[in-house]
Short mmCIF file of C-alpha atoms in Angstrom, two decimals:
data_model
loop_
_atom_site.label_atom_id
_atom_site.label_comp_id
_atom_site.label_asym_id
_atom_site.label_seq_id
_atom_site.Cartn_x
_atom_site.Cartn_y
_atom_site.Cartn_z
CA UNK O 1 0.24 -0.10 0.19
CA UNK O 2 1.36 3.27 -0.86
CA UNK O 3 0.45 6.14 1.42
CA UNK O 4 1.18 9.57 0.41
CA UNK O 5 3.51 10.87 3.29
CA UNK O 6 1.34 11.51 6.19
CA UNK O 7 1.50 14.45 8.88
CA UNK O 8 1.96 13.60 12.35
CA UNK O 9 -1.01 14.03 14.75
CA UNK O 10 0.10 12.66 17.97
CA UNK O 11 3.95 13.02 18.39
CA UNK O 12 6.04 11.74 21.53
CA UNK O 13 9.78 12.69 22.28
CA UNK O 14 11.60 11.27 24.86
CA UNK O 15 7.90 11.29 26.86
CA UNK O 16 8.18 10.30 30.61
CA UNK O 17 5.65 10.51 33.30
CA UNK O 18 6.78 9.94 36.76
CA UNK O 19 4.04 9.27 39.58
CA UNK O 20 4.96 8.72 43.66
CA UNK O 21 4.64 4.84 42.56
CA UNK O 22 7.54 4.72 40.00
CA UNK O 23 7.55 5.47 36.27
CA UNK O 24 4.16 5.16 34.58
CA UNK O 25 5.95 6.10 31.25
CA UNK O 26 9.58 6.13 30.19
CA UNK O 27 11.21 7.18 27.19
CA UNK O 28 8.56 6.74 24.91
CA UNK O 29 8.89 7.96 21.14
CA UNK O 30 6.23 7.62 18.47
CA UNK O 31 4.56 9.41 15.58
CA UNK O 32 1.33 8.45 15.08
CA UNK O 33 0.11 9.45 11.32
CA UNK O 34 -3.14 12.00 10.72
CA UNK O 35 -5.78 10.49 8.99
CA UNK O 36 -5.45 6.80 10.64
CA UNK O 37 -6.75 4.77 13.20
CA UNK O 38 -4.22 3.59 15.82
CA UNK O 39 -4.96 0.96 18.22
CA UNK O 40 -3.30 1.84 21.58
CA UNK O 41 -2.73 -1.97 23.35
CA UNK O 42 -1.24 -2.71 26.54
CA UNK O 43 -1.73 -4.81 29.77
CA UNK O 44 -3.38 -2.75 32.45
CA UNK O 45 -0.45 -0.59 33.95
CA UNK O 46 1.31 -0.28 30.68
CA UNK O 47 0.55 3.42 30.56
CA UNK O 48 -2.35 3.75 27.94
CA UNK O 49 -4.29 6.00 30.27
CA UNK O 50 -1.43 8.14 31.63
CA UNK O 51 -0.79 8.44 27.62
CA UNK O 52 -4.18 10.12 26.98
CA UNK O 53 -4.15 12.31 29.81
CA UNK O 54 -0.70 13.37 28.45
CA UNK O 55 -2.12 13.83 25.20
CA UNK O 56 -5.10 16.00 26.29
CA UNK O 57 -2.96 18.19 28.65
CA UNK O 58 -4.73 16.99 31.79
CA UNK O 59 -1.25 15.72 33.18
CA UNK O 60 2.11 17.31 31.96
CA UNK O 61 5.09 15.27 31.47
CA UNK O 62 8.01 14.72 33.57
CA UNK O 63 10.35 14.37 31.12
CA UNK O 64 10.24 14.80 27.39
CA UNK O 65 7.68 16.29 24.94
CA UNK O 66 4.10 15.44 23.45
CA UNK O 67 2.33 17.48 20.91
CA UNK O 68 -1.13 16.97 19.04
CA UNK O 69 -0.68 18.45 15.59
CA UNK O 70 2.40 20.36 16.43
CA UNK O 71 1.04 22.22 19.70
CA UNK O 72 1.55 21.67 23.07
CA UNK O 73 -1.57 19.72 24.21
CA UNK O 74 -2.43 22.72 27.09
CA UNK O 75 -2.78 24.93 24.24
CA UNK O 76 -6.10 26.36 23.27
CA UNK O 77 -5.31 25.21 19.60
CA UNK O 78 -4.65 21.84 20.80
CA UNK O 79 -7.47 21.40 22.71
CA UNK O 80 -9.79 22.78 20.54
CA UNK O 81 -8.83 19.98 17.89
CA UNK O 82 -8.52 16.96 20.80
CA UNK O 83 -11.76 15.14 21.87
CA UNK O 84 -11.64 12.66 24.61
CA UNK O 85 -14.11 9.56 25.56
CA UNK O 86 -12.99 8.12 28.66
CA UNK O 87 -14.73 4.85 29.94
CA UNK O 88 -16.51 6.69 32.55
CA UNK O 89 -18.21 9.01 30.13
CA UNK O 90 -18.92 12.55 32.93
CA UNK O 91 -22.20 13.45 31.81
CA UNK O 92 -24.76 15.16 34.24
CA UNK O 93 -27.68 12.74 34.69
CA UNK O 94 -30.03 15.67 35.65
CA UNK O 95 -29.16 17.92 32.39
CA UNK O 96 -31.58 16.72 29.37
CA UNK O 97 -30.16 15.81 25.97
CA UNK O 98 -30.68 19.28 24.69
CA UNK O 99 -28.91 20.66 27.91
CA UNK O 100 -26.19 18.81 27.64
CA UNK O 101 -25.64 19.94 23.84
CA UNK O 102 -25.85 23.44 24.69
CA UNK O 103 -22.94 23.07 27.26
CA UNK O 104 -21.06 21.58 24.73
CA UNK O 105 -21.90 24.58 22.21
CA UNK O 106 -20.89 27.04 24.93
CA UNK O 107 -17.61 25.13 25.61
CA UNK O 108 -16.62 25.22 22.15
CA UNK O 109 -16.02 27.99 19.96
CA UNK O 110 -16.42 26.10 16.33
CA UNK O 111 -19.38 23.89 17.27
CA UNK O 112 -21.15 21.62 15.11
CA UNK O 113 -24.83 21.50 16.50
CA UNK O 114 -26.37 20.00 13.23
CA UNK O 115 -23.79 17.07 13.59
CA UNK O 116 -24.42 16.56 17.21
CA UNK O 117 -28.21 16.46 16.74
CA UNK O 118 -28.25 14.29 13.91
CA UNK O 119 -26.08 11.45 16.06
CA UNK O 120 -28.53 12.05 19.08
CA UNK O 121 -31.51 11.87 16.68
CA UNK O 122 -30.04 8.71 14.66
CA UNK O 123 -30.25 6.83 17.92
CA UNK O 124 -34.07 7.68 18.41
CA UNK O 125 -33.32 9.71 21.77
CA UNK O 126 -35.42 12.66 22.12
CA UNK O 127 -33.64 15.79 22.76
CA UNK O 128 -35.98 16.39 26.09
CA UNK O 129 -35.04 13.12 27.44
CA UNK O 130 -32.94 13.47 30.82
CA UNK O 131 -29.61 11.89 30.74
CA UNK O 132 -29.90 10.00 34.02
CA UNK O 133 -32.80 8.22 32.11
CA UNK O 134 -30.59 6.57 29.26
CA UNK O 135 -29.18 3.42 28.63
CA UNK O 136 -25.37 3.04 28.67
CA UNK O 137 -25.64 2.47 24.73
CA UNK O 138 -27.54 5.70 24.57
CA UNK O 139 -25.11 7.64 27.07
CA UNK O 140 -22.27 6.68 24.68
CA UNK O 141 -23.95 8.12 21.75
CA UNK O 142 -24.26 11.21 23.78
CA UNK O 143 -20.85 11.39 24.45
CA UNK O 144 -19.71 10.61 20.88
CA UNK O 145 -22.27 13.38 19.78
CA UNK O 146 -20.18 15.85 22.23
CA UNK O 147 -17.31 14.66 20.98
CA UNK O 148 -18.04 14.98 17.08
CA UNK O 149 -19.60 18.49 17.59
CA UNK O 150 -16.29 19.62 18.62
CA UNK O 151 -15.30 19.37 14.83
CA UNK O 152 -12.06 17.39 16.45
CA UNK O 153 -9.19 16.41 14.61
CA UNK O 154 -7.98 14.15 17.05
CA UNK O 155 -10.41 11.73 18.63
CA UNK O 156 -9.21 9.69 21.37
CA UNK O 157 -10.99 6.83 23.01
CA UNK O 158 -9.79 4.98 26.07
CA UNK O 159 -11.97 1.85 26.20
CA UNK O 160 -15.08 3.82 25.45
CA UNK O 161 -17.50 0.49 24.48
CA UNK O 162 -16.21 -1.33 27.33
CA UNK O 163 -19.40 -1.65 29.23
CA UNK O 164 -21.92 -2.05 26.28
CA UNK O 165 -23.64 -5.13 24.72
CA UNK O 166 -22.26 -6.71 21.28
CA UNK O 167 -25.10 -4.86 19.38
CA UNK O 168 -24.53 -1.21 20.69
CA UNK O 169 -20.53 -1.87 20.21
CA UNK O 170 -21.23 -2.31 16.36
CA UNK O 171 -23.40 0.64 16.42
CA UNK O 172 -21.18 2.58 18.50
CA UNK O 173 -18.25 1.83 16.48
CA UNK O 174 -20.17 2.03 13.15
CA UNK O 175 -20.98 5.59 14.01
CA UNK O 176 -17.16 6.56 14.88
CA UNK O 177 -16.20 5.16 11.55
CA UNK O 178 -18.80 6.60 9.60
CA UNK O 179 -17.76 10.22 10.88
CA UNK O 180 -14.02 9.27 10.38
CA UNK O 181 -15.02 8.31 6.78
CA UNK O 182 -16.60 11.65 6.14
CA UNK O 183 -14.21 14.09 7.65
CA UNK O 184 -10.71 12.22 7.95
CA UNK O 185 -10.39 12.48 11.65
CA UNK O 186 -7.48 10.89 13.41
CA UNK O 187 -8.62 8.24 15.96
CA UNK O 188 -6.28 6.76 18.67
CA UNK O 189 -8.23 3.83 20.46
CA UNK O 190 -7.37 1.76 23.38
CA UNK O 191 -9.10 -1.69 23.79
CA UNK O 192 -8.43 -5.02 25.38
CA UNK O 193 -10.65 -6.57 22.80
CA UNK O 194 -7.71 -7.45 20.36
CA UNK O 195 -10.05 -9.12 17.91
CA UNK O 196 -12.27 -6.00 17.55
CA UNK O 197 -9.04 -3.96 16.69
CA UNK O 198 -8.31 -6.02 13.72
CA UNK O 199 -11.08 -4.51 11.21
CA UNK O 200 -10.69 -1.10 12.71
CA UNK O 201 -7.43 0.06 13.30
CA UNK O 202 -4.42 0.74 10.56
CA UNK O 203 -1.91 1.39 12.90
CA UNK O 204 -0.35 -0.05 16.24
CA UNK O 205 1.08 1.60 19.28
CA UNK O 206 1.77 -1.17 21.67
CA UNK O 207 2.89 -0.13 25.28
CA UNK O 208 4.53 -2.57 27.60
CA UNK O 209 5.80 -1.66 31.15
CA UNK O 210 5.54 2.03 30.05
CA UNK O 211 7.70 1.64 27.14
CA UNK O 212 7.09 1.40 23.12
CA UNK O 213 7.48 -2.34 22.25
CA UNK O 214 5.89 -2.05 18.75
CA UNK O 215 4.49 0.89 16.88
CA UNK O 216 3.96 1.25 12.91
CA UNK O 217 1.47 0.49 10.26
CA UNK O 218 -0.91 -2.60 11.09
CA UNK O 219 -0.59 -4.26 7.42
CA UNK O 220 3.19 -3.65 7.13
CA UNK O 221 3.95 -5.12 10.82
CA UNK O 222 1.76 -8.34 10.04
CA UNK O 223 3.54 -8.65 6.81
CA UNK O 224 7.10 -8.21 8.56
CA UNK O 225 6.17 -11.10 10.77
CA UNK O 226 5.98 -14.71 10.09
CA UNK O 227 4.14 -17.50 12.16
CA UNK O 228 5.78 -20.69 11.93
CA UNK O 229 4.68 -23.86 12.89
CA UNK O 230 6.12 -27.62 12.81
CA UNK O 231 7.59 -30.42 14.44
CA UNK O 232 10.12 -29.32 16.77
CA UNK O 233 13.61 -30.24 15.80
CA UNK O 234 14.84 -32.16 18.62
CA UNK O 235 18.59 -31.59 17.98
CA UNK O 236 18.12 -27.80 18.75
CA UNK O 237 17.66 -26.06 21.99
CA UNK O 238 14.76 -23.97 20.90
CA UNK O 239 13.15 -26.63 18.61
CA UNK O 240 13.25 -24.16 15.54
CA UNK O 241 14.72 -25.04 12.33
CA UNK O 242 18.07 -23.65 11.20
CA UNK O 243 18.34 -21.19 8.75
CA UNK O 244 16.54 -18.28 10.78
CA UNK O 245 19.53 -15.88 10.25
CA UNK O 246 18.21 -12.38 10.22
CA UNK O 247 15.18 -13.14 11.69
CA UNK O 248 14.14 -12.11 15.31
CA UNK O 249 12.20 -15.13 17.63
CA UNK O 250 9.59 -12.44 19.14
CA UNK O 251 7.82 -15.75 21.09
CA UNK O 252 8.47 -19.56 20.66
CA UNK O 253 6.55 -22.00 22.48
CA UNK O 254 7.17 -25.99 22.29
CA UNK O 255 4.26 -28.08 23.36
CA UNK O 256 4.86 -32.01 23.24
CA UNK O 257 6.45 -32.60 19.63
CA UNK O 258 5.03 -28.99 17.96
CA UNK O 259 7.08 -25.77 18.18
CA UNK O 260 5.19 -22.40 17.29
CA UNK O 261 6.68 -19.46 17.07
CA UNK O 262 6.55 -15.63 15.75
CA UNK O 263 9.39 -14.59 14.15
CA UNK O 264 10.10 -11.08 13.01
CA UNK O 265 11.69 -11.42 9.72
CA UNK O 266 11.24 -7.82 8.09
CA UNK O 267 10.62 -9.42 4.86
CA UNK O 268 13.84 -11.31 4.46
CA UNK O 269 12.90 -15.00 3.41
CA UNK O 270 13.63 -17.71 5.64
CA UNK O 271 14.60 -21.28 4.80
CA UNK O 272 11.58 -22.86 6.67
CA UNK O 273 9.13 -21.06 3.95
CA UNK O 274 10.35 -23.69 1.21
CA UNK O 275 10.16 -26.57 3.48
CA UNK O 276 7.13 -28.54 3.41
CA UNK O 277 7.39 -29.70 7.19
CA UNK O 278 6.67 -26.38 8.35
CA UNK O 279 3.92 -24.01 7.77
CA UNK O 280 4.45 -20.69 7.50
CA UNK O 281 1.92 -18.03 7.63
CA UNK O 282 1.21 -14.01 7.86
CA UNK O 283 0.12 -13.49 11.23
CA UNK O 284 -3.28 -11.91 11.97
CA UNK O 285 -3.04 -8.47 13.94
CA UNK O 286 -4.49 -10.41 16.68
CA UNK O 287 -1.91 -13.07 16.70
CA UNK O 288 0.85 -10.18 16.59
CA UNK O 289 -0.41 -8.24 19.40
CA UNK O 290 -0.83 -10.96 21.61
CA UNK O 291 2.63 -12.53 20.96
CA UNK O 292 4.20 -8.97 21.86
CA UNK O 293 1.70 -8.62 24.76
CA UNK O 294 3.09 -12.25 26.10
CA UNK O 295 6.83 -12.13 25.17
CA UNK O 296 9.30 -10.72 27.64
CA UNK O 297 9.80 -6.75 27.82
CA UNK O 298 12.12 -4.68 25.67
CA UNK O 299 15.88 -5.35 26.81
CA UNK O 300 15.59 -8.89 27.95
CA UNK O 301 13.87 -10.29 24.71
CA UNK O 302 15.66 -12.79 22.58
CA UNK O 303 16.99 -10.65 19.90
CA UNK O 304 19.47 -12.63 18.47
CA UNK O 305 19.09 -14.70 15.54
CA UNK O 306 18.44 -18.31 16.22
CA UNK O 307 21.14 -19.34 14.04
CA UNK I 1 -27.20 -2.23 -3.52
CA UNK I 2 -25.20 -4.66 -1.98
CA UNK I 3 -24.82 -5.68 1.80
CA UNK I 4 -21.60 -6.73 2.99
CA UNK I 5 -20.64 -9.34 5.24
CA UNK I 6 -17.43 -9.71 7.07
CA UNK I 7 -16.54 -12.93 8.39
CA UNK I 8 -13.74 -12.21 10.98
CA UNK I 9 -12.86 -15.42 11.40
CA UNK I 10 -11.91 -16.54 7.95
CA UNK I 11 -8.22 -15.07 8.03
CA UNK I 12 -9.12 -13.66 4.81
CA UNK I 13 -7.96 -9.98 4.67
CA UNK I 14 -11.22 -8.08 5.07
CA UNK I 15 -10.33 -5.63 1.84
CA UNK I 16 -10.35 -8.93 -0.18
CA UNK I 17 -13.66 -10.05 1.34
CA UNK I 18 -15.33 -6.93 0.29
CA UNK I 19 -13.74 -7.49 -3.13
CA UNK I 20 -14.92 -10.86 -3.60
CA UNK I 21 -18.59 -10.04 -2.37
CA UNK I 22 -18.50 -7.28 -5.17
CA UNK I 23 -17.33 -9.56 -7.85
CA UNK I 24 -19.44 -12.43 -6.77
CA UNK I 25 -22.51 -9.79 -7.06
CA UNK I 26 -21.20 -9.05 -10.62
CA UNK I 27 -21.30 -12.56 -11.32
CA UNK I 28 -25.11 -13.61 -10.10
CA UNK I 29 -26.23 -10.42 -11.43
CA UNK I 30 -27.07 -8.62 -7.68
CA UNK I 31 -24.72 -5.44 -9.47
CA UNK I 32 -25.42 -4.55 -12.97
CA UNK I 33 -23.25 -2.26 -15.11
CA UNK I 34 -24.36 1.89 -13.64
CA UNK I 35 -25.07 0.66 -10.51
CA UNK I 36 -23.51 2.74 -7.49
CA UNK I 37 -21.54 1.30 -4.70
CA UNK I 38 -22.13 2.11 -1.05
CA UNK I 39 -20.10 4.54 -0.20
CA UNK I 40 -17.22 4.10 2.50
CA UNK I 41 -19.71 5.89 5.24
CA UNK I 42 -22.70 3.52 4.05
CA UNK I 43 -20.54 0.19 4.66
CA UNK I 44 -18.53 1.12 7.73
CA UNK I 45 -21.61 2.49 9.42
CA UNK I 46 -22.97 -0.65 9.08
CA UNK I 47 -19.89 -3.08 9.54
CA UNK I 48 -17.78 -1.11 11.83
CA UNK I 49 -14.52 -1.27 10.07
CA UNK I 50 -11.58 1.00 8.84
CA UNK I 51 -13.12 3.17 6.03
CA UNK I 52 -9.65 2.77 4.37
CA UNK I 53 -10.50 -1.14 3.92
CA UNK I 54 -13.43 0.03 2.07
CA UNK I 55 -11.25 2.58 -0.39
CA UNK I 56 -8.80 -0.27 -0.46
CA UNK I 57 -11.25 -2.83 -2.00
CA UNK I 58 -12.72 -0.49 -4.22
CA UNK I 59 -9.26 0.58 -5.65
CA UNK I 60 -8.65 -3.00 -6.14
CA UNK I 61 -11.58 -2.96 -8.10
CA UNK I 62 -10.95 -0.23 -10.14
CA UNK I 63 -7.83 -1.68 -11.02
CA UNK I 64 -9.54 -4.27 -12.14
CA UNK I 65 -11.78 -2.24 -14.53
CA UNK I 66 -14.84 -3.39 -12.68
CA UNK I 67 -15.74 -0.01 -11.43
CA UNK I 68 -14.91 3.47 -11.59
CA UNK I 69 -14.90 6.26 -9.35
CA UNK I 70 -16.98 9.55 -10.33
CA UNK I 71 -15.79 12.52 -8.60
CA UNK I 72 -18.45 13.97 -6.06
CA UNK I 73 -20.87 10.78 -6.82
CA UNK I 74 -19.57 7.59 -5.93
CA UNK I 75 -18.35 4.55 -7.23
CA UNK I 76 -19.99 3.21 -10.34
CA UNK I 77 -20.19 -0.43 -11.76
CA UNK I 78 -18.48 -0.47 -15.29
CA UNK I 79 -19.23 -3.80 -16.55
CA UNK I 80 -21.09 -6.83 -15.34
CA UNK I 81 -19.67 -10.47 -14.82
CA UNK I 82 -22.97 -12.37 -14.88
CA UNK I 83 -22.94 -14.73 -17.88
CA UNK I 84 -26.25 -16.49 -18.92
CA UNK I 85 -24.25 -19.82 -19.26
CA UNK I 86 -24.31 -19.11 -15.46
CA UNK I 87 -27.39 -18.01 -14.49
CA UNK I 88 -29.78 -19.87 -12.13
CA UNK I 89 -31.88 -21.21 -14.90
CA UNK I 90 -29.07 -22.47 -17.05
CA UNK I 91 -28.60 -26.08 -18.06
CA UNK I 92 -24.92 -25.89 -17.08
CA UNK I 93 -25.82 -24.97 -13.74
CA UNK I 94 -28.44 -27.61 -13.50
CA UNK I 95 -26.04 -30.22 -14.65
CA UNK I 96 -23.56 -29.56 -12.07
CA UNK I 97 -26.10 -29.37 -8.87
CA UNK I 98 -26.86 -32.81 -10.53
CA UNK I 99 -23.45 -33.69 -10.14
CA UNK I 100 -23.06 -32.56 -6.68
CA UNK I 101 -26.00 -34.58 -5.57
CA UNK I 102 -24.50 -37.77 -7.12
CA UNK I 103 -21.40 -36.72 -5.38
CA UNK I 104 -23.02 -36.27 -2.22
CA UNK I 105 -25.38 -39.75 -2.76
CA UNK I 106 -22.10 -41.24 -3.12
CA UNK I 107 -20.57 -40.47 0.43
CA UNK I 108 -18.32 -37.91 -0.60
CA UNK I 109 -17.94 -34.37 2.28
CA UNK I 110 -18.18 -31.10 1.29
CA UNK I 111 -14.44 -30.86 1.23
CA UNK I 112 -14.14 -33.64 -1.28
CA UNK I 113 -16.22 -32.47 -3.83
CA UNK I 114 -14.15 -29.26 -3.26
CA UNK I 115 -10.96 -30.99 -3.77
CA UNK I 116 -12.32 -32.65 -7.06
CA UNK I 117 -13.57 -29.32 -8.26
CA UNK I 118 -10.41 -27.99 -7.54
CA UNK I 119 -8.57 -30.58 -9.52
CA UNK I 120 -10.77 -30.50 -12.51
CA UNK I 121 -10.61 -26.52 -12.53
CA UNK I 122 -6.57 -26.49 -12.35
CA UNK I 123 -6.79 -29.08 -15.28
CA UNK I 124 -8.48 -26.69 -17.31
CA UNK I 125 -7.20 -23.51 -16.41
CA UNK I 126 -3.55 -22.86 -15.73
CA UNK I 127 -3.41 -20.56 -13.03
CA UNK I 128 -4.17 -22.29 -9.75
CA UNK I 129 -6.29 -20.73 -7.04
CA UNK I 130 -4.18 -19.62 -4.07
CA UNK I 131 -3.34 -22.52 -1.60
CA UNK I 132 -5.62 -23.07 1.43
CA UNK I 133 -2.47 -23.82 3.31
CA UNK I 134 -0.58 -20.61 3.09
CA UNK I 135 -2.78 -17.40 3.33
CA UNK I 136 0.61 -15.67 2.32
CA UNK I 137 -0.11 -15.80 -1.15
CA UNK I 138 -3.27 -14.24 -0.79
CA UNK I 139 -2.11 -11.70 0.91
CA UNK I 140 1.03 -10.68 -1.06
CA UNK I 141 -0.90 -9.65 -4.52
CA UNK I 142 -1.12 -6.30 -3.11
#
């Protein structure tokens, strides 16, 4: 796929944030391209929420910098372009839907009332309904209406669908995707449901222990890896076939006679591909993310080639 | 209008699934020359997939000469793939349906029948279909 050289929506340089309990993020460098949908993945405590709070200016970095379309997150310029939807959608239960939207209108200079109302109406929600009487799915819709009413350039979604049933999840995600299709908004989405990210995200940022463990174009990352399955080679300690020079073993598991491994090949051919005793496949995004989530953290990872 | 279905477990890239479903619709006559394909917005609102995936599928179909984008209007079907000889009421189709019924009566499973038809197709058409064993080959054609 040939992408035009995209500009950067969110950039971090040596970004770090320390709390009393220790470093939540440390030495993070990444560029998230504009117009793309990035999956922010990592185990609990990896620093995902800290990253969202740094990107919205709710927290200040301890070291390094973070910028939204080139601007410091605390500036009005960056705030006007950023919408953030956290898991606990803070809405006032006593407000009516109409009053909630008016709140958005008064807080945002460039408010898009038509879009906000269209999103509410498409969910068959009355503008006169009190927010406290709405279902979780309807509250998500109101929150999304507030977010898109801002005309954001960057939309940050921190596990926004976690409390919704599957039908409402698809509906809410479909709503986000439709707005993205229309206006080319950049989205950063965190979720623990990896299978759901596969069809939604085209870019990946994987955090682990406060550091960036994997980042890049989702398809390119899949193409740069190989999933290898076969009968373990008993003469070798790791069971993997010879001829993997230049490939990095991300994860390798021997179960009985079978060995499965995820290799980072960066497109270099490996001998096992041509050997019909080994099955080699391009991993799915879910396979890839799981392997990196399970494998040892950066620094202690097996980086030498299994020669 | 065509309605897309995404099989999240098939292991086939989503954009290939979309392109395949359009080709299928063209063969079956569900889509005809001049029809408009749903916009990326319409597709993603229903399927909750990345809009770029839809655009990629449409680019693929455009490259094959099957559809064309018209600025400001959408993507339109340029030519149909339907052949009268493959229509639901054609003699060829009826004969083939009979043959499948006989194969089943003879105790063959669905996969046995698929293997037989694949083998027969390989004999007559030089380019074999992508192997089921390595999804790699399906991804590589981009």
